[in-house]
Tab-separated table of N, CA and C in Angstrom:
chain	number	residue	atom	x	y	z
A	263	ILE	N	-2.495	-8.360	-4.882
A	263	ILE	CA	-1.218	-7.777	-4.492
A	263	ILE	C	-0.084	-8.709	-4.895
A	264	ASP	N	-0.221	-10.003	-4.595
A	264	ASP	CA	0.835	-10.953	-4.947
A	264	ASP	C	1.059	-11.010	-6.456
A	265	ALA	N	-0.036	-10.967	-7.229
A	265	ALA	CA	0.087	-10.981	-8.690
A	265	ALA	C	0.808	-9.730	-9.189
A	266	MET	N	0.528	-8.582	-8.579
A	266	MET	CA	1.181	-7.332	-8.962
A	266	MET	C	2.683	-7.419	-8.700
A	267	VAL	N	3.052	-7.901	-7.502
A	267	VAL	CA	4.472	-8.035	-7.157
A	267	VAL	C	5.154	-9.003	-8.126
A	268	ALA	N	4.525	-10.134	-8.398
A	268	ALA	CA	5.099	-11.118	-9.318
A	268	ALA	C	5.297	-10.530	-10.712
A	269	LYS	N	4.332	-9.734	-11.182
A	269	LYS	CA	4.444	-9.125	-12.511
A	269	LYS	C	5.597	-8.129	-12.566
A	270	VAL	N	5.733	-7.317	-11.541
A	270	VAL	CA	6.839	-6.352	-11.504
A	270	VAL	C	8.178	-7.085	-11.502
A	271	VAL	N	8.300	-8.122	-10.679
A	271	VAL	CA	9.541	-8.893	-10.615
A	271	VAL	C	9.842	-9.542	-11.970
A	272	ALA	N	8.830	-10.099	-12.601
A	272	ALA	CA	9.021	-10.747	-13.905
A	272	ALA	C	9.456	-9.746	-14.980
A	273	GLU	N	8.886	-8.554	-14.951
A	273	GLU	CA	9.176	-7.572	-15.996
A	273	GLU	C	10.404	-6.720	-15.697
A	274	ALA	N	10.693	-6.467	-14.410
A	274	ALA	CA	11.793	-5.568	-14.058
A	274	ALA	C	12.981	-6.287	-13.413
A	275	GLY	N	12.788	-7.549	-13.082
A	275	GLY	CA	13.887	-8.296	-12.487
A	275	GLY	C	14.023	-8.136	-10.980
A	276	GLY	N	13.131	-7.406	-10.358
A	276	GLY	CA	13.169	-7.205	-8.904
A	276	GLY	C	12.463	-5.918	-8.538
A	277	ILE	N	12.426	-5.652	-7.242
A	277	ILE	CA	11.811	-4.416	-6.737
A	277	ILE	C	12.794	-3.751	-5.793
A	278	ASP	N	13.094	-2.495	-6.051
A	278	ASP	CA	14.003	-1.738	-5.202
A	278	ASP	C	13.331	-0.557	-4.510
A	279	ILE	N	12.177	-0.140	-5.018
A	279	ILE	CA	11.488	1.011	-4.433
A	279	ILE	C	9.978	0.827	-4.577
A	280	LEU	N	9.249	1.302	-3.578
A	280	LEU	CA	7.788	1.323	-3.629
A	280	LEU	C	7.324	2.697	-3.187
A	281	VAL	N	6.539	3.355	-4.026
A	281	VAL	CA	5.844	4.578	-3.639
A	281	VAL	C	4.395	4.162	-3.478
A	282	ASN	N	3.966	4.074	-2.240
A	282	ASN	CA	2.682	3.475	-1.882
A	282	ASN	C	1.697	4.598	-1.572
A	283	GLY	N	0.968	5.076	-2.570
A	283	GLY	CA	0.149	6.260	-2.348
A	283	GLY	C	-1.291	6.182	-2.825
A	284	ALA	N	-1.843	4.987	-2.982
A	284	ALA	CA	-3.231	4.883	-3.423
A	284	ALA	C	-4.178	5.326	-2.314
A	285	GLY	N	-5.278	5.925	-2.690
A	285	GLY	CA	-6.268	6.307	-1.693
A	285	GLY	C	-7.523	6.844	-2.347
A	286	ILE	N	-8.627	6.688	-1.636
A	286	ILE	CA	-9.910	7.217	-2.098
A	286	ILE	C	-10.559	7.978	-0.945
A	287	PHE	N	-11.541	8.795	-1.280
A	287	PHE	CA	-12.276	9.546	-0.264
A	287	PHE	C	-13.715	9.715	-0.724
A	288	ASP	N	-14.646	9.454	0.159
A	288	ASP	CA	-16.069	9.634	-0.150
A	288	ASP	C	-16.409	11.107	0.052
A	289	MET	N	-16.819	11.748	-1.010
A	289	MET	CA	-17.118	13.176	-0.953
A	289	MET	C	-18.535	13.464	-0.461
A	290	ALA	N	-19.242	12.444	0.006
A	290	ALA	CA	-20.601	12.647	0.513
A	290	ALA	C	-20.565	13.510	1.769
A	291	PRO	N	-21.633	14.239	2.035
A	291	PRO	CA	-21.709	14.973	3.292
A	291	PRO	C	-21.532	14.012	4.481
A	292	PHE	N	-20.948	14.489	5.534
A	292	PHE	CA	-20.609	13.681	6.707
A	292	PHE	C	-21.754	12.791	7.170
A	293	LEU	N	-22.940	13.333	7.273
A	293	LEU	CA	-24.071	12.570	7.783
A	293	LEU	C	-24.625	11.555	6.788
A	294	GLU	N	-24.108	11.572	5.557
A	294	GLU	CA	-24.583	10.637	4.535
A	294	GLU	C	-23.584	9.527	4.203
A	295	ILE	N	-22.419	9.519	4.821
A	295	ILE	CA	-21.435	8.471	4.573
A	295	ILE	C	-21.950	7.165	5.173
A	296	THR	N	-21.941	6.127	4.373
A	296	THR	CA	-22.460	4.836	4.821
A	296	THR	C	-21.327	3.953	5.359
A	297	GLU	N	-21.717	2.912	6.074
A	297	GLU	CA	-20.727	1.971	6.580
A	297	GLU	C	-20.019	1.261	5.414
A	298	ALA	N	-20.753	0.946	4.369
A	298	ALA	CA	-20.155	0.295	3.199
A	298	ALA	C	-19.101	1.200	2.556
A	299	SER	N	-19.409	2.478	2.449
A	299	SER	CA	-18.455	3.426	1.889
A	299	SER	C	-17.208	3.536	2.767
A	300	TYR	N	-17.426	3.617	4.073
A	300	TYR	CA	-16.297	3.695	5.006
A	300	TYR	C	-15.441	2.437	4.917
A	301	ASP	N	-16.073	1.264	4.863
A	301	ASP	CA	-15.332	0.003	4.769
A	301	ASP	C	-14.487	-0.041	3.499
A	302	LYS	N	-15.027	0.446	2.386
A	302	LYS	CA	-14.280	0.475	1.126
A	302	LYS	C	-13.070	1.399	1.244
A	303	GLN	N	-13.270	2.584	1.844
A	303	GLN	CA	-12.164	3.517	2.035
A	303	GLN	C	-11.074	2.910	2.917
A	304	PHE	N	-11.476	2.277	4.011
A	304	PHE	CA	-10.517	1.676	4.930
A	304	PHE	C	-9.741	0.559	4.236
A	305	ALA	N	-10.444	-0.255	3.457
A	305	ALA	CA	-9.799	-1.374	2.765
A	305	ALA	C	-8.722	-0.886	1.801
A	306	ILE	N	-8.996	0.182	1.087
A	306	ILE	CA	-8.032	0.702	0.120
A	306	ILE	C	-6.966	1.551	0.800
A	307	ASN	N	-7.382	2.482	1.650
A	307	ASN	CA	-6.457	3.465	2.214
A	307	ASN	C	-5.561	2.906	3.306
A	308	VAL	N	-6.021	1.917	4.044
A	308	VAL	CA	-5.228	1.391	5.161
A	308	VAL	C	-4.762	-0.032	4.865
A	309	LYS	N	-5.700	-0.932	4.639
A	309	LYS	CA	-5.317	-2.322	4.406
A	309	LYS	C	-4.487	-2.466	3.131
A	310	GLY	N	-4.882	-1.800	2.079
A	310	GLY	CA	-4.129	-1.888	0.832
A	310	GLY	C	-2.708	-1.391	0.995
A	311	LEU	N	-2.558	-0.275	1.690
A	311	LEU	CA	-1.239	0.301	1.950
A	311	LEU	C	-0.376	-0.667	2.756
A	312	LEU	N	-0.933	-1.204	3.832
A	312	LEU	CA	-0.191	-2.110	4.703
A	312	LEU	C	0.219	-3.386	3.977
A	313	PHE	N	-0.740	-4.054	3.351
A	313	PHE	CA	-0.439	-5.350	2.764
A	313	PHE	C	0.392	-5.247	1.481
A	314	THR	N	0.276	-4.151	0.745
A	314	THR	CA	1.178	-3.933	-0.384
A	314	THR	C	2.593	-3.711	0.133
A	315	GLY	N	2.729	-2.902	1.173
A	315	GLY	CA	4.048	-2.670	1.778
A	315	GLY	C	4.682	-3.954	2.283
A	316	GLN	N	3.889	-4.798	2.927
A	316	GLN	CA	4.411	-6.071	3.421
A	316	GLN	C	4.880	-6.974	2.278
A	317	ALA	N	4.069	-7.093	1.237
A	317	ALA	CA	4.415	-7.970	0.121
A	317	ALA	C	5.693	-7.503	-0.571
A	318	VAL	N	5.813	-6.201	-0.763
A	318	VAL	CA	7.007	-5.662	-1.412
A	318	VAL	C	8.222	-5.790	-0.483
A	319	ALA	N	8.045	-5.524	0.797
A	319	ALA	CA	9.150	-5.661	1.754
A	319	ALA	C	9.660	-7.101	1.802
A	320	ALA	N	8.744	-8.062	1.790
A	320	ALA	CA	9.153	-9.471	1.802
A	320	ALA	C	9.999	-9.790	0.565
A	321	ARG	N	9.588	-9.268	-0.579
A	321	ARG	CA	10.360	-9.491	-1.813
A	321	ARG	C	11.716	-8.811	-1.724
A	322	MET	N	11.773	-7.597	-1.164
A	322	MET	CA	13.046	-6.889	-1.020
A	322	MET	C	14.000	-7.673	-0.128
A	323	VAL	N	13.501	-8.209	0.966
A	323	VAL	CA	14.322	-9.017	1.866
A	323	VAL	C	14.792	-10.281	1.139
A	324	GLU	N	13.892	-10.910	0.414
A	324	GLU	CA	14.210	-12.117	-0.346
A	324	GLU	C	15.312	-11.854	-1.371
A	325	GLN	N	15.298	-10.672	-1.975
A	325	GLN	CA	16.313	-10.303	-2.967
A	325	GLN	C	17.677	-10.113	-2.331
A	326	GLY	N	17.711	-9.795	-1.022
A	326	GLY	CA	18.968	-9.643	-0.309
A	326	GLY	C	19.729	-8.364	-0.586
A	327	ARG	N	19.069	-7.385	-1.174
A	327	ARG	CA	19.775	-6.133	-1.465
A	327	ARG	C	19.077	-4.904	-0.899
A	328	GLY	N	18.129	-5.111	-0.026
A	328	GLY	CA	17.438	-3.981	0.600
A	328	GLY	C	16.506	-3.284	-0.353
A	329	GLY	N	16.073	-2.105	0.033
A	329	GLY	CA	15.154	-1.334	-0.786
A	329	GLY	C	14.621	-0.163	0.008
A	330	HIS	N	13.680	0.548	-0.568
A	330	HIS	CA	13.158	1.768	0.049
A	330	HIS	C	11.657	1.851	-0.215
A	331	GLN	N	10.901	2.205	0.822
A	331	GLN	CA	9.453	2.384	0.668
A	331	GLN	C	9.060	3.766	1.159
A	332	GLU	N	8.170	4.392	0.422
A	332	GLU	CA	7.587	5.680	0.801
A	332	GLU	C	6.077	5.533	0.796
A	333	SER	N	5.435	6.069	1.809
A	333	SER	CA	3.980	6.087	1.812
A	333	SER	C	3.501	7.278	2.611
A	334	ARG	N	2.186	7.442	2.652
A	334	ARG	CA	1.618	8.541	3.424
A	334	ARG	C	1.697	8.284	4.913
A	335	PHE	N	1.747	6.998	5.333
A	335	PHE	CA	1.642	6.674	6.747
A	335	PHE	C	2.934	6.205	7.384
A	336	PHE	N	3.883	5.725	6.602
A	336	PHE	CA	5.134	5.296	7.193
A	336	PHE	C	6.286	5.511	6.216
A	337	HIS	N	7.460	5.583	6.771
A	337	HIS	CA	8.672	5.735	5.998
A	337	HIS	C	9.625	4.675	6.518
A	338	ASP	N	10.049	3.781	5.668
A	338	ASP	CA	10.839	2.661	6.140
A	338	ASP	C	11.976	2.380	5.186
A	339	ARG	N	13.124	2.133	5.755
A	339	ARG	CA	14.294	1.717	4.957
A	339	ARG	C	14.594	0.279	5.338
A	340	LEU	N	14.624	-0.586	4.361
A	340	LEU	CA	14.914	-1.992	4.593
A	340	LEU	C	16.380	-2.261	4.279
A	341	ILE	N	17.037	-2.969	5.165
A	341	ILE	CA	18.456	-3.266	4.972
A	341	ILE	C	18.639	-4.743	4.728
């Protein structure tokens, strides 16, 4: 995540918006979903969303000009 943020800043000069919409879903029948599969889904769908949002928000605050984030789970305007 940190490398991604650094690359965007290096190439674009900063971050003003994040559309945070990555996600996966195990299409296995309910009774066949494994704990490993669930852990992978949680890591991408929840942890990835949260920690990407935090990293980008920290950069937006550091830039001192605010920004905007959109995701499936939260909507936040940073000032």
